[in-house]
C-alpha cells in the first residue's frame, strides 16, 4: 500500500469520525433525533438530581484520548454527589433490531443514549 493511499484512508477515517462526532454531539446536547434511556439507577433519583445528571450529560465536554479513543464523543462519565454516572451512545438500525450499518448516515441510524450509574454498566 503506497503512502498516498494510506494517507487517504487516514483522512477518510478522520472525516468519518468527525461526521459521527458532530451527529453525536448534536443529539446528546438536544436529545432530539434519537432515543434516550435512563436506567433504574437514574430514574430512582429525585427530580432535581435527575435534572442535574441530564444537564451534566448534555453539557459534557471533557473528551480525551482516554475516554474517547475514536474521536466520536460516544461515551462520558459525570459525577453527582460522589456518585459516578456513565452515558453511552449506541447506533442502531431504524427498527432498533441490529447495529447501524453506517453511524454517519442518519437515513439508516437511530442513536440511543443510555444514562446509568457506573455500577450498572
PDB file of C-alpha atoms in Angstrom:
ATOM      1  CA  UNK A   1       0.000   0.000   0.000  1.00  0.00           C
ATOM      2  CA  UNK A   2       1.513   3.312  -1.047  1.00  0.00           C
ATOM      3  CA  UNK A   3       1.905   6.298   1.256  1.00  0.00           C
ATOM      4  CA  UNK A   4      -0.709   8.318  -0.641  1.00  0.00           C
ATOM      5  CA  UNK A   5      -3.293   5.544  -0.240  1.00  0.00           C
ATOM      6  CA  UNK A   6      -2.563   5.239   3.498  1.00  0.00           C
ATOM      7  CA  UNK A   7      -2.963   8.998   3.873  1.00  0.00           C
ATOM      8  CA  UNK A   8      -6.313   8.936   2.026  1.00  0.00           C
ATOM      9  CA  UNK A   9      -7.580   6.105   4.223  1.00  0.00           C
ATOM     10  CA  UNK A  10      -6.481   8.001   7.308  1.00  0.00           C
ATOM     11  CA  UNK A  11      -8.129  11.209   6.054  1.00  0.00           C
ATOM     12  CA  UNK A  12     -11.324   9.299   5.228  1.00  0.00           C
ATOM     13  CA  UNK A  13     -11.376   7.738   8.713  1.00  0.00           C
ATOM     14  CA  UNK A  14     -10.845  11.147  10.314  1.00  0.00           C
ATOM     15  CA  UNK A  15     -13.634  12.705   8.229  1.00  0.00           C
ATOM     16  CA  UNK A  16     -15.971   9.831   9.117  1.00  0.00           C
ATOM     17  CA  UNK A  17     -15.171  10.144  12.844  1.00  0.00           C
ATOM     18  CA  UNK A  18     -15.787  13.906  12.631  1.00  0.00           C
ATOM     19  CA  UNK A  19     -19.181  13.361  10.959  1.00  0.00           C
ATOM     20  CA  UNK A  20     -20.195  10.843  13.632  1.00  0.00           C
ATOM     21  CA  UNK A  21     -18.872  13.113  16.403  1.00  0.00           C
ATOM     22  CA  UNK A  22     -20.892  16.082  15.109  1.00  0.00           C
ATOM     23  CA  UNK A  23     -24.076  13.986  14.961  1.00  0.00           C
ATOM     24  CA  UNK A  24     -23.424  12.549  18.428  1.00  0.00           C
ATOM     25  CA  UNK A  25     -22.816  15.990  19.932  1.00  0.00           C
ATOM     26  CA  UNK A  26     -25.956  17.444  18.326  1.00  0.00           C
ATOM     27  CA  UNK A  27     -28.093  14.578  19.628  1.00  0.00           C
ATOM     28  CA  UNK A  28     -26.552  14.483  23.107  1.00  0.00           C
ATOM     29  CA  UNK A  29     -26.857  18.239  23.568  1.00  0.00           C
ATOM     30  CA  UNK A  30     -30.525  18.355  22.493  1.00  0.00           C
ATOM     31  CA  UNK A  31     -31.887  14.798  22.976  1.00  0.00           C
ATOM     32  CA  UNK A  32     -33.543  15.357  19.591  1.00  0.00           C
ATOM     33  CA  UNK A  33     -33.272  12.845  16.768  1.00  0.00           C
ATOM     34  CA  UNK A  34     -32.862   9.607  18.709  1.00  0.00           C
ATOM     35  CA  UNK A  35     -33.833   7.787  21.879  1.00  0.00           C
ATOM     36  CA  UNK A  36     -32.763   8.385  25.475  1.00  0.00           C
ATOM     37  CA  UNK A  37     -32.837   5.594  28.048  1.00  0.00           C
ATOM     38  CA  UNK A  38     -32.427   6.165  31.769  1.00  0.00           C
ATOM     39  CA  UNK A  39     -31.634   3.105  33.858  1.00  0.00           C
ATOM     40  CA  UNK A  40     -33.332   2.474  37.227  1.00  0.00           C
ATOM     41  CA  UNK A  41     -30.294   3.923  38.980  1.00  0.00           C
ATOM     42  CA  UNK A  42     -31.110   7.236  37.298  1.00  0.00           C
ATOM     43  CA  UNK A  43     -34.915   7.105  37.307  1.00  0.00           C
ATOM     44  CA  UNK A  44     -34.884   6.387  41.057  1.00  0.00           C
ATOM     45  CA  UNK A  45     -33.110   9.691  41.756  1.00  0.00           C
ATOM     46  CA  UNK A  46     -35.032  12.744  42.867  1.00  0.00           C
ATOM     47  CA  UNK A  47     -36.298  15.029  40.088  1.00  0.00           C
ATOM     48  CA  UNK A  48     -33.630  17.574  40.994  1.00  0.00           C
ATOM     49  CA  UNK A  49     -30.818  15.006  40.879  1.00  0.00           C
ATOM     50  CA  UNK A  50     -32.103  13.544  37.607  1.00  0.00           C
ATOM     51  CA  UNK A  51     -32.214  17.016  36.033  1.00  0.00           C
ATOM     52  CA  UNK A  52     -28.662  17.673  37.234  1.00  0.00           C
ATOM     53  CA  UNK A  53     -27.427  14.447  35.614  1.00  0.00           C
ATOM     54  CA  UNK A  54     -29.195  15.260  32.343  1.00  0.00           C
ATOM     55  CA  UNK A  55     -27.693  18.755  32.271  1.00  0.00           C
ATOM     56  CA  UNK A  56     -24.253  17.291  33.024  1.00  0.00           C
ATOM     57  CA  UNK A  57     -24.610  14.822  30.139  1.00  0.00           C
ATOM     58  CA  UNK A  58     -25.844  17.465  27.714  1.00  0.00           C
ATOM     59  CA  UNK A  59     -23.037  19.887  28.572  1.00  0.00           C
ATOM     60  CA  UNK A  60     -20.247  17.298  28.893  1.00  0.00           C
ATOM     61  CA  UNK A  61     -17.090  18.374  27.056  1.00  0.00           C
ATOM     62  CA  UNK A  62     -14.267  16.589  28.892  1.00  0.00           C
ATOM     63  CA  UNK A  63     -13.309  14.331  25.993  1.00  0.00           C
ATOM     64  CA  UNK A  64      -9.802  12.883  25.895  1.00  0.00           C
ATOM     65  CA  UNK A  65      -7.962  10.033  24.168  1.00  0.00           C
ATOM     66  CA  UNK A  66      -8.600   8.002  27.343  1.00  0.00           C
ATOM     67  CA  UNK A  67     -12.417   8.226  27.232  1.00  0.00           C
ATOM     68  CA  UNK A  68     -12.825   8.952  23.501  1.00  0.00           C
ATOM     69  CA  UNK A  69     -10.181   6.916  21.630  1.00  0.00           C
ATOM     70  CA  UNK A  70     -12.008   7.061  18.281  1.00  0.00           C
ATOM     71  CA  UNK A  71     -12.982  10.720  18.491  1.00  0.00           C
ATOM     72  CA  UNK A  72     -16.715  10.010  18.183  1.00  0.00           C
ATOM     73  CA  UNK A  73     -17.861  11.543  21.507  1.00  0.00           C
ATOM     74  CA  UNK A  74     -19.901   8.419  22.282  1.00  0.00           C
ATOM     75  CA  UNK A  75     -19.102   7.958  25.986  1.00  0.00           C
ATOM     76  CA  UNK A  76     -18.611  10.058  29.090  1.00  0.00           C
ATOM     77  CA  UNK A  77     -18.651   9.968  32.871  1.00  0.00           C
ATOM     78  CA  UNK A  78     -20.065  12.610  35.209  1.00  0.00           C
ATOM     79  CA  UNK A  79     -20.176  12.829  38.989  1.00  0.00           C
ATOM     80  CA  UNK A  80     -23.075  13.944  41.165  1.00  0.00           C
ATOM     81  CA  UNK A  81     -22.720  13.958  44.946  1.00  0.00           C
ATOM     82  CA  UNK A  82     -19.878  11.412  44.871  1.00  0.00           C
ATOM     83  CA  UNK A  83     -21.825   9.052  42.584  1.00  0.00           C
ATOM     84  CA  UNK A  84     -20.402   8.377  39.119  1.00  0.00           C
ATOM     85  CA  UNK A  85     -22.744   8.159  36.150  1.00  0.00           C
ATOM     86  CA  UNK A  86     -21.894   6.972  32.652  1.00  0.00           C
ATOM     87  CA  UNK A  87     -23.557   7.903  29.418  1.00  0.00           C
ATOM     88  CA  UNK A  88     -23.093   5.844  26.271  1.00  0.00           C
ATOM     89  CA  UNK A  89     -24.256   6.355  22.707  1.00  0.00           C
ATOM     90  CA  UNK A  90     -25.027   3.322  20.553  1.00  0.00           C
ATOM     91  CA  UNK A  91     -26.031   3.172  16.898  1.00  0.00           C
ATOM     92  CA  UNK A  92     -28.944   1.003  15.793  1.00  0.00           C
ATOM     93  CA  UNK A  93     -30.795   0.420  12.570  1.00  0.00           C
ATOM     94  CA  UNK A  94     -34.094   2.299  12.290  1.00  0.00           C
ATOM     95  CA  UNK A  95     -36.048  -0.726  13.576  1.00  0.00           C
ATOM     96  CA  UNK A  96     -33.803  -0.908  16.664  1.00  0.00           C
ATOM     97  CA  UNK A  97     -33.126  -4.575  15.903  1.00  0.00           C
ATOM     98  CA  UNK A  98     -29.465  -4.504  14.870  1.00  0.00           C
ATOM     99  CA  UNK A  99     -26.487  -2.206  14.857  1.00  0.00           C
ATOM    100  CA  UNK A 100     -26.472   0.525  12.241  1.00  0.00           C
ATOM    101  CA  UNK A 101     -24.675  -0.267   9.008  1.00  0.00           C
ATOM    102  CA  UNK A 102     -23.398   3.331   8.889  1.00  0.00           C
ATOM    103  CA  UNK A 103     -23.498   5.548  12.019  1.00  0.00           C
ATOM    104  CA  UNK A 104     -22.546   8.547   9.865  1.00  0.00           C
ATOM    105  CA  UNK A 105     -25.825   8.213   7.898  1.00  0.00           C
ATOM    106  CA  UNK A 106     -28.997   9.394   9.655  1.00  0.00           C
ATOM    107  CA  UNK A 107     -31.108   7.664   6.998  1.00  0.00           C
ATOM    108  CA  UNK A 108     -30.089   4.256   8.393  1.00  0.00           C
ATOM    109  CA  UNK A 109     -29.229   5.103  12.014  1.00  0.00           C
ATOM    110  CA  UNK A 110     -31.129   5.645  15.242  1.00  0.00           C
ATOM    111  CA  UNK A 111     -28.926   6.947  18.039  1.00  0.00           C
ATOM    112  CA  UNK A 112     -29.682   5.608  21.519  1.00  0.00           C
ATOM    113  CA  UNK A 113     -28.202   7.386  24.528  1.00  0.00           C
ATOM    114  CA  UNK A 114     -28.181   5.404  27.771  1.00  0.00           C
ATOM    115  CA  UNK A 115     -27.543   7.174  31.079  1.00  0.00           C
ATOM    116  CA  UNK A 116     -26.682   4.912  34.021  1.00  0.00           C
ATOM    117  CA  UNK A 117     -24.911   4.702  37.342  1.00  0.00           C
ATOM    118  CA  UNK A 118     -21.374   3.430  36.847  1.00  0.00           C
ATOM    119  CA  UNK A 119     -22.145   0.257  38.806  1.00  0.00           C
ATOM    120  CA  UNK A 120     -24.985  -0.547  36.369  1.00  0.00           C
ATOM    121  CA  UNK A 121     -22.563  -0.739  33.436  1.00  0.00           C
TER     122      UNK A 121
END
